mmCIF file of C-alpha atoms in Angstrom:
data_model
loop_
_atom_site.group_PDB
_atom_site.id
_atom_site.type_symbol
_atom_site.label_atom_id
_atom_site.label_comp_id
_atom_site.label_asym_id
_atom_site.label_seq_id
_atom_site.Cartn_x
_atom_site.Cartn_y
_atom_site.Cartn_z
ATOM 1 C CA MET A 121 102.545 125.075 70.407
ATOM 2 C CA GLU A 122 99.221 123.252 70.110
ATOM 3 C CA LYS A 123 97.741 121.911 73.335
ATOM 4 C CA ASN A 124 96.435 118.387 73.731
ATOM 5 C CA ARG A 125 92.674 118.265 74.124
ATOM 6 C CA ILE A 126 91.566 115.460 76.416
ATOM 7 C CA PRO A 127 88.093 114.480 77.683
ATOM 8 C CA ILE A 128 87.355 114.814 81.382
ATOM 9 C CA LYS A 129 86.433 111.091 81.183
ATOM 10 C CA GLU A 130 86.741 108.715 78.239
ATOM 11 C CA GLY A 131 83.544 107.362 76.707
ATOM 12 C CA LEU A 132 81.107 110.152 77.615
ATOM 13 C CA TRP A 133 80.650 111.317 74.014
ATOM 14 C CA THR A 134 81.466 110.272 70.474
ATOM 15 C CA THR A 135 84.516 111.611 68.670
ATOM 16 C CA PRO A 136 83.040 112.007 65.213
ATOM 17 C CA ALA A 137 84.763 112.412 61.891
ATOM 18 C CA SER A 138 85.133 115.866 60.398
ATOM 19 C CA GLY A 139 81.805 117.544 59.681
ATOM 20 C CA GLU A 140 79.817 115.441 62.169
ATOM 21 C CA GLU A 141 78.637 116.573 65.592
ATOM 22 C CA PRO A 142 79.493 114.750 68.852
ATOM 23 C CA GLN A 143 76.786 112.919 70.779
ATOM 24 C CA LEU A 144 76.626 111.724 74.366
ATOM 25 C CA ILE A 145 76.863 107.945 74.762
ATOM 26 C CA GLY A 146 74.348 106.231 77.019
ATOM 27 C CA SER A 147 73.229 102.672 77.693
ATOM 28 C CA LYS A 148 69.815 101.217 76.897
ATOM 29 C CA CYS A 149 68.465 97.953 78.235
ATOM 30 C CA LYS A 150 67.162 95.690 75.466
ATOM 31 C CA ALA A 151 64.982 93.870 78.021
ATOM 32 C CA CYS A 152 63.131 96.718 79.780
ATOM 33 C CA GLY A 153 64.045 99.838 77.773
ATOM 34 C CA GLU A 154 65.639 101.699 80.700
ATOM 35 C CA LEU A 155 68.094 104.390 79.583
ATOM 36 C CA PHE A 156 71.251 105.481 81.450
ATOM 37 C CA PHE A 157 73.849 108.223 81.200
ATOM 38 C CA PRO A 158 76.725 107.932 81.504
ATOM 39 C CA ARG A 159 76.795 104.510 79.913
ATOM 40 C CA LYS A 160 77.115 101.497 82.181
ATOM 41 C CA GLU A 161 80.429 99.761 81.522
ATOM 42 C CA LYS A 162 79.479 96.406 83.078
ATOM 43 C CA GLY A 163 76.406 95.768 80.906
ATOM 44 C CA TRP A 164 74.003 95.201 83.829
ATOM 45 C CA CYS A 165 70.648 96.981 83.968
ATOM 46 C CA ILE A 166 70.108 98.174 87.531
ATOM 47 C CA HIS A 167 66.366 98.409 86.808
ATOM 48 C CA CYS A 168 65.558 94.833 85.686
ATOM 49 C CA GLN A 169 68.839 93.086 86.638
ATOM 50 C CA GLN A 170 69.389 91.757 83.097
ATOM 51 C CA GLU A 171 72.743 91.806 81.347
ATOM 52 C CA THR A 172 71.290 93.300 78.169
ATOM 53 C CA LEU A 173 72.654 96.843 77.929
ATOM 54 C CA GLU A 174 73.783 98.271 74.617
ATOM 55 C CA ASP A 175 75.465 101.600 73.838
ATOM 56 C CA VAL A 176 73.212 104.249 72.311
ATOM 57 C CA ARG A 177 73.849 107.754 71.020
ATOM 58 C CA LEU A 178 71.684 110.335 72.747
ATOM 59 C CA SER A 179 69.969 113.335 71.200
ATOM 60 C CA ARG A 180 72.029 116.519 70.927
ATOM 61 C CA ARG A 181 69.070 118.714 71.878
ATOM 62 C CA GLY A 182 66.895 118.947 74.934
ATOM 63 C CA LYS A 183 65.056 121.295 77.308
ATOM 64 C CA ILE A 184 66.205 122.893 80.555
ATOM 65 C CA VAL A 185 64.340 121.402 83.531
ATOM 66 C CA SER A 186 66.217 123.196 86.309
ATOM 67 C CA PHE A 187 69.382 125.210 86.809
ATOM 68 C CA SER A 188 71.391 127.182 89.303
ATOM 69 C CA VAL A 189 74.082 129.804 88.841
ATOM 70 C CA VAL A 190 77.049 129.177 91.134
ATOM 71 C CA MET A 191 78.824 132.379 92.106
ATOM 72 C CA GLN A 192 81.809 131.065 94.070
ATOM 73 C CA GLN A 193 84.312 128.222 93.807
ATOM 74 C CA PRO A 194 82.932 125.106 95.534
ATOM 75 C CA GLY A 195 85.028 123.564 98.301
ATOM 76 C CA GLY A 196 86.793 120.240 97.913
ATOM 77 C CA ASP A 197 88.732 121.102 94.741
ATOM 78 C CA PHE A 198 86.471 118.884 92.577
ATOM 79 C CA TYR A 199 85.434 121.700 90.200
ATOM 80 C CA LYS A 200 88.315 123.295 88.315
ATOM 81 C CA GLY A 201 86.411 125.383 85.760
ATOM 82 C CA PRO A 202 85.664 129.094 85.680
ATOM 83 C CA VAL A 203 83.346 130.819 88.148
ATOM 84 C CA PRO A 204 80.548 131.858 87.968
ATOM 85 C CA TYR A 205 79.016 128.903 86.146
ATOM 86 C CA ALA A 206 75.570 127.427 85.565
ATOM 87 C CA TYR A 207 74.647 123.826 86.299
ATOM 88 C CA GLY A 208 71.365 121.954 86.083
ATOM 89 C CA CYS A 209 69.237 119.308 84.408
ATOM 90 C CA VAL A 210 68.273 118.802 80.770
ATOM 91 C CA ASP A 211 65.511 116.481 79.543
ATOM 92 C CA LEU A 212 66.375 114.803 76.246
ATOM 93 C CA PRO A 213 63.631 113.568 73.898
ATOM 94 C CA ASP A 214 65.144 110.076 74.283
ATOM 95 C CA GLY A 215 63.469 109.913 77.707
ATOM 96 C CA ILE A 216 66.411 110.665 80.002
ATOM 97 C CA ARG A 217 67.375 113.556 82.276
ATOM 98 C CA ILE A 218 71.038 114.651 82.138
ATOM 99 C CA GLU A 219 72.907 116.706 84.732
ATOM 100 C CA SER A 220 75.103 119.207 82.937
ATOM 101 C CA LEU A 221 76.950 122.460 82.952
ATOM 102 C CA PHE A 222 75.466 125.218 80.773
ATOM 103 C CA THR A 223 77.490 127.487 78.535
ATOM 104 C CA THR A 224 76.313 131.024 77.840
ATOM 105 C CA ASP A 225 77.634 134.573 77.913
ATOM 106 C CA ASP A 226 74.446 135.732 79.655
ATOM 107 C CA PHE A 227 72.935 133.649 82.478
ATOM 108 C CA ASN A 228 69.613 135.454 81.859
ATOM 109 C CA GLU A 229 69.303 133.306 78.696
ATOM 110 C CA LEU A 230 68.749 130.261 80.913
ATOM 111 C CA LYS A 231 65.061 129.572 81.461
ATOM 112 C CA VAL A 232 63.186 126.435 82.455
ATOM 113 C CA GLY A 233 61.701 124.994 79.256
ATOM 114 C CA ARG A 234 64.317 126.630 77.005
ATOM 115 C CA ASP A 235 65.740 124.518 74.181
ATOM 116 C CA VAL A 236 69.442 123.707 74.490
ATOM 117 C CA GLU A 237 72.040 121.922 72.378
ATOM 118 C CA LEU A 238 75.109 119.860 73.248
ATOM 119 C CA ARG A 239 78.571 121.423 73.045
ATOM 120 C CA ILE A 240 81.989 119.980 73.866
ATOM 121 C CA GLU A 241 84.145 122.722 75.388
ATOM 122 C CA LYS A 242 87.234 123.346 77.458
ATOM 123 C CA LEU A 243 86.575 123.158 81.184
ATOM 124 C CA TYR A 244 90.096 123.924 82.427
ATOM 125 C CA GLU A 245 93.781 123.463 81.708
ATOM 126 C CA ASP A 246 95.566 120.763 83.713
ATOM 127 C CA ASP A 247 99.072 120.899 85.231
ATOM 128 C CA GLU A 248 100.606 119.453 82.033
ATOM 129 C CA GLY A 249 99.025 122.156 79.868
ATOM 130 C CA ASN A 250 96.298 119.918 78.402
ATOM 131 C CA GLU A 251 92.882 121.383 77.674
ATOM 132 C CA VAL A 252 90.419 119.233 79.607
ATOM 133 C CA LEU A 253 87.125 119.028 77.716
ATOM 134 C CA THR A 254 83.631 118.404 79.031
ATOM 135 C CA PHE A 255 80.103 118.356 77.673
ATOM 136 C CA LYS A 256 77.824 121.339 78.233
ATOM 137 C CA PHE A 257 74.481 122.505 76.885
ATOM 138 C CA THR A 258 73.928 125.955 75.372
ATOM 139 C CA PRO A 259 70.643 127.796 74.766
ATOM 140 C CA ILE A 260 69.409 127.822 71.166
#
């Protein structure tokens, strides 16, 4: 029986046709150039207060700026993925910093300045048996 694969939140990344790679979806202000992720649904730029935001596809590659390896389940039941896990910031060449999980079999591969690439992967399985997907970056 095939499981449904659902995003952790709709609209974070593209769902491309076969053979294409997914991209994160951000917002860019046509007035001041400010870039946001995740995209702003209301269309207002919080930087210049203009209603001139448009959806943009963000680069699939970036560089690690910072990271931490989390060795125990955080309290509050907000994180449902496997432990340990790595989490940190990635600078994209588009001019934006993204907070993200990292995916790797060896946490020693994570280094500040290391190139990484976007992946869409299973985070956990929900109570209905769906695979809940999220975006992550992996070292390249």
